[in-house]
CSV table of C-alpha atoms in Angstrom, one decimal:
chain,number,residue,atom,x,y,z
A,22,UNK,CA,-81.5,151.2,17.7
A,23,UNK,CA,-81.4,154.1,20.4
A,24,UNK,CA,-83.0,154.5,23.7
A,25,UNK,CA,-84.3,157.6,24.9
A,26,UNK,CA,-84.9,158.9,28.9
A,27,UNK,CA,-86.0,162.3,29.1
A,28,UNK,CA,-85.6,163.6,32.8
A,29,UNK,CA,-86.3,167.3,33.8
A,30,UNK,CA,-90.1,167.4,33.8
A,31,UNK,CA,-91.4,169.2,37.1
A,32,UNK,CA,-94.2,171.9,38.5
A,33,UNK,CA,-93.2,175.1,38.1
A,34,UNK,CA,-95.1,178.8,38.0
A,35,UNK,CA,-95.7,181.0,35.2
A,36,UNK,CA,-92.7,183.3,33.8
A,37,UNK,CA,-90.0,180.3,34.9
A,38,UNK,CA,-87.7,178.6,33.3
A,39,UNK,CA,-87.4,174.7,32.9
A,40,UNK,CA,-84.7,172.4,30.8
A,41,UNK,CA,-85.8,168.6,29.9
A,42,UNK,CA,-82.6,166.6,28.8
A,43,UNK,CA,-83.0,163.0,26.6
A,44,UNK,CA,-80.5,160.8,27.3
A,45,UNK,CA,-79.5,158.8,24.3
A,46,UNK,CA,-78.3,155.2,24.3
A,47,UNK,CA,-77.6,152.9,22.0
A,48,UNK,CA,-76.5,154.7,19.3
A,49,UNK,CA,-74.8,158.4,18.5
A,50,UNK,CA,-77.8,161.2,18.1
A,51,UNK,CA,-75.7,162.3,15.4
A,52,UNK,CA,-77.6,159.8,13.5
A,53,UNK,CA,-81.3,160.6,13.7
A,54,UNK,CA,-83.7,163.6,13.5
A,55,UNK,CA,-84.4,164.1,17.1
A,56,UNK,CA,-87.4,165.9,17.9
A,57,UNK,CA,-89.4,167.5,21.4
A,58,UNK,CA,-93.2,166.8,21.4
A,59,UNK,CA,-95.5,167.2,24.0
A,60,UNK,CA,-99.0,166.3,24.4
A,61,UNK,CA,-101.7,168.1,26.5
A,62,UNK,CA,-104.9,165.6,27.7
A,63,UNK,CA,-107.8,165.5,25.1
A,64,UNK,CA,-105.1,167.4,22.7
A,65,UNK,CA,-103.0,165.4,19.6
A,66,UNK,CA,-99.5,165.0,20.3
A,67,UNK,CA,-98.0,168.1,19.1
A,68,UNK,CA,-94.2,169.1,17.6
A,69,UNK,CA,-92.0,171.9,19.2
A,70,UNK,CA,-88.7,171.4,17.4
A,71,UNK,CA,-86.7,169.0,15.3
A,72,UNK,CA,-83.5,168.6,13.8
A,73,UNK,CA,-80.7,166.8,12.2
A,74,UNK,CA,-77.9,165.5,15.1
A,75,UNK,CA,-75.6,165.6,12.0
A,76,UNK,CA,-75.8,169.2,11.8
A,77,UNK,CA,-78.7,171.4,10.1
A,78,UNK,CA,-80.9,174.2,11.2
A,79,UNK,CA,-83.3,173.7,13.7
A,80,UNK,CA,-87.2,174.1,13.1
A,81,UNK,CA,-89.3,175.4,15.4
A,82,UNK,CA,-93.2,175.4,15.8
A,83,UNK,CA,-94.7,178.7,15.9
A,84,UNK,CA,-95.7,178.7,19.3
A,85,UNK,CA,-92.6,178.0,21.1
A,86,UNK,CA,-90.4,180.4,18.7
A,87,UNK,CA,-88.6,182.1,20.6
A,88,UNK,CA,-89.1,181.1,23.9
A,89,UNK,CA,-87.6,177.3,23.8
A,90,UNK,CA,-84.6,176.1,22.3
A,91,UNK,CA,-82.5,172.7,21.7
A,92,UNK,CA,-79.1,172.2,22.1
A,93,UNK,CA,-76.9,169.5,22.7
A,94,UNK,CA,-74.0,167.9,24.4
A,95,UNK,CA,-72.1,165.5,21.9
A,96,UNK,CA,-69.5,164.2,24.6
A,97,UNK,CA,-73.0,163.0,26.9
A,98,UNK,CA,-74.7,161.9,23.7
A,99,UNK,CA,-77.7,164.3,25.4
A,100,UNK,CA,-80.0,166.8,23.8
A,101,UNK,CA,-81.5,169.8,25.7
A,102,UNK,CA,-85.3,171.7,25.6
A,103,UNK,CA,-84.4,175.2,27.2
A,104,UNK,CA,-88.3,176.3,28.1
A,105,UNK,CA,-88.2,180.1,29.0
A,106,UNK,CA,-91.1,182.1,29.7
A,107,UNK,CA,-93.3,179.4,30.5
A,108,UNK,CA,-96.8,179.9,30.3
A,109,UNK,CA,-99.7,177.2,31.8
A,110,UNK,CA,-100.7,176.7,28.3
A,111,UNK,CA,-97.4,174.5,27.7
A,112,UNK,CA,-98.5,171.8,30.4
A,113,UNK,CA,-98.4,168.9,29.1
A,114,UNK,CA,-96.3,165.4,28.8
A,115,UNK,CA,-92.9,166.2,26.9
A,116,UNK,CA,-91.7,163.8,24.7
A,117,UNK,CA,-88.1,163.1,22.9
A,118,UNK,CA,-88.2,161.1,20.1
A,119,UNK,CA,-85.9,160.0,17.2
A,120,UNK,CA,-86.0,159.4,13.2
A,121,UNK,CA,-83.5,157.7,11.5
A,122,UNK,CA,-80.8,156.1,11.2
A,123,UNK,CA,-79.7,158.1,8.1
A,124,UNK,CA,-76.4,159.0,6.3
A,125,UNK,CA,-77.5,162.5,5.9
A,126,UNK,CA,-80.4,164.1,5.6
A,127,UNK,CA,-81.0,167.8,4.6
A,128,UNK,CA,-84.3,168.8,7.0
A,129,UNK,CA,-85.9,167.4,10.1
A,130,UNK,CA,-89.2,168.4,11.1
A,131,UNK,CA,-91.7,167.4,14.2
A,132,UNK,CA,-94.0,165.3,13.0
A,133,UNK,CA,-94.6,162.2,15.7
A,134,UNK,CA,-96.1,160.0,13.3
A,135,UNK,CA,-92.8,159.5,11.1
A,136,UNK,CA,-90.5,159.2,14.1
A,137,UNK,CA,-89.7,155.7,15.4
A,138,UNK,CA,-88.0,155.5,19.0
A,139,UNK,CA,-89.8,157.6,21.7
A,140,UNK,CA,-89.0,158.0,25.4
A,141,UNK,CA,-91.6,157.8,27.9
A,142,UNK,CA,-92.2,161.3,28.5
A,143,UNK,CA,-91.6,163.7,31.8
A,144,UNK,CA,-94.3,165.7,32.9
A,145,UNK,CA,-94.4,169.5,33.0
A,146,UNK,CA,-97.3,171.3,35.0
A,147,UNK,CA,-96.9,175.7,35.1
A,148,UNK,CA,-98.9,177.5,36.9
A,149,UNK,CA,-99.9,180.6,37.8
C-alpha cells in the first residue's frame, strides 16, 4: 500500500505559477501509475496527467497541454504538478492518486475511477 499527501494548494491570481507536490509513503512510486486530478464543485472529478513511475511517456489532458507538467524526485519518493499560466477556470480541489502495484506496465492514463489510493486533495483558488 502507499500513502499520498499532496501539499502546495494556495490562492493565487491569473497568469501565476503554482507547483503541488504528493508525498509518497509506503511504497516506491516507481510502482504505480500516478495521476493529478482535480475536481471543480458541481463538476466530475477530472484527469490532467498520468504516468508510469517505472518510466513511460506522460499523458496529458487537452486542456492543461502545455501549460502543466509532472516531474519527479526519486531520492524524496515525491511527484510534482508544475501549473503555469494559470487561469480561474483551473480552481478546483487537486488530487494525486495511484494505480498499481504492477511489474510493468506500458501506458498510464487519468481515469479516477480505476485508481486505488488517493490523497486528500489541496485546494487551488486563481483569480483574476
Amino acid at each position: 500500500q502507499v500513502q499520498l499527501v499532496e501539499s502546495g494548494g494556495d490562492s493565487v491570481q491569473a497568469g501565476e505559477s503554482l507547483r503541488l507536490s504528493c508525498a509518497v509513503s509506503g511504497n516506491t512510486h516507481r510502482d504505480y501509475c500516478m495521476g493529478w486530478f482535480r475536481q471543480a464543485p458541481g463538476k466530475e472529478r477530472e484527469g490532467i496527467a498520468a504516468f508510469y513511475g517505472g518510466g513511460g511517456r506522460t499523458n496529458y489532458a487537452d486542456s492543461v497541454k502545455g501549460r502543466f507538467t509532472i516531474s519527479q524526485d526519486n531520492a524524496k519518493n515525491t511527484v510534482y504538478l508544475q501549473m503555469n499560466s494559470l487561469k480561474p477556470e483551473d480552481t478546483a480541489m487537486y488530487y494525486c492518486a495511484a494505480l498499481g502495484p504492477f511489474r510493468y506496465i506500458a501506458n498510464c492514463v487519468a481515469v479516477p475511477r480505476q485508481y486505488n489510493y488517493w490523497g486528500q486533495g489541496t485546494q487551488v483558488t486563481v483569480s483574476s
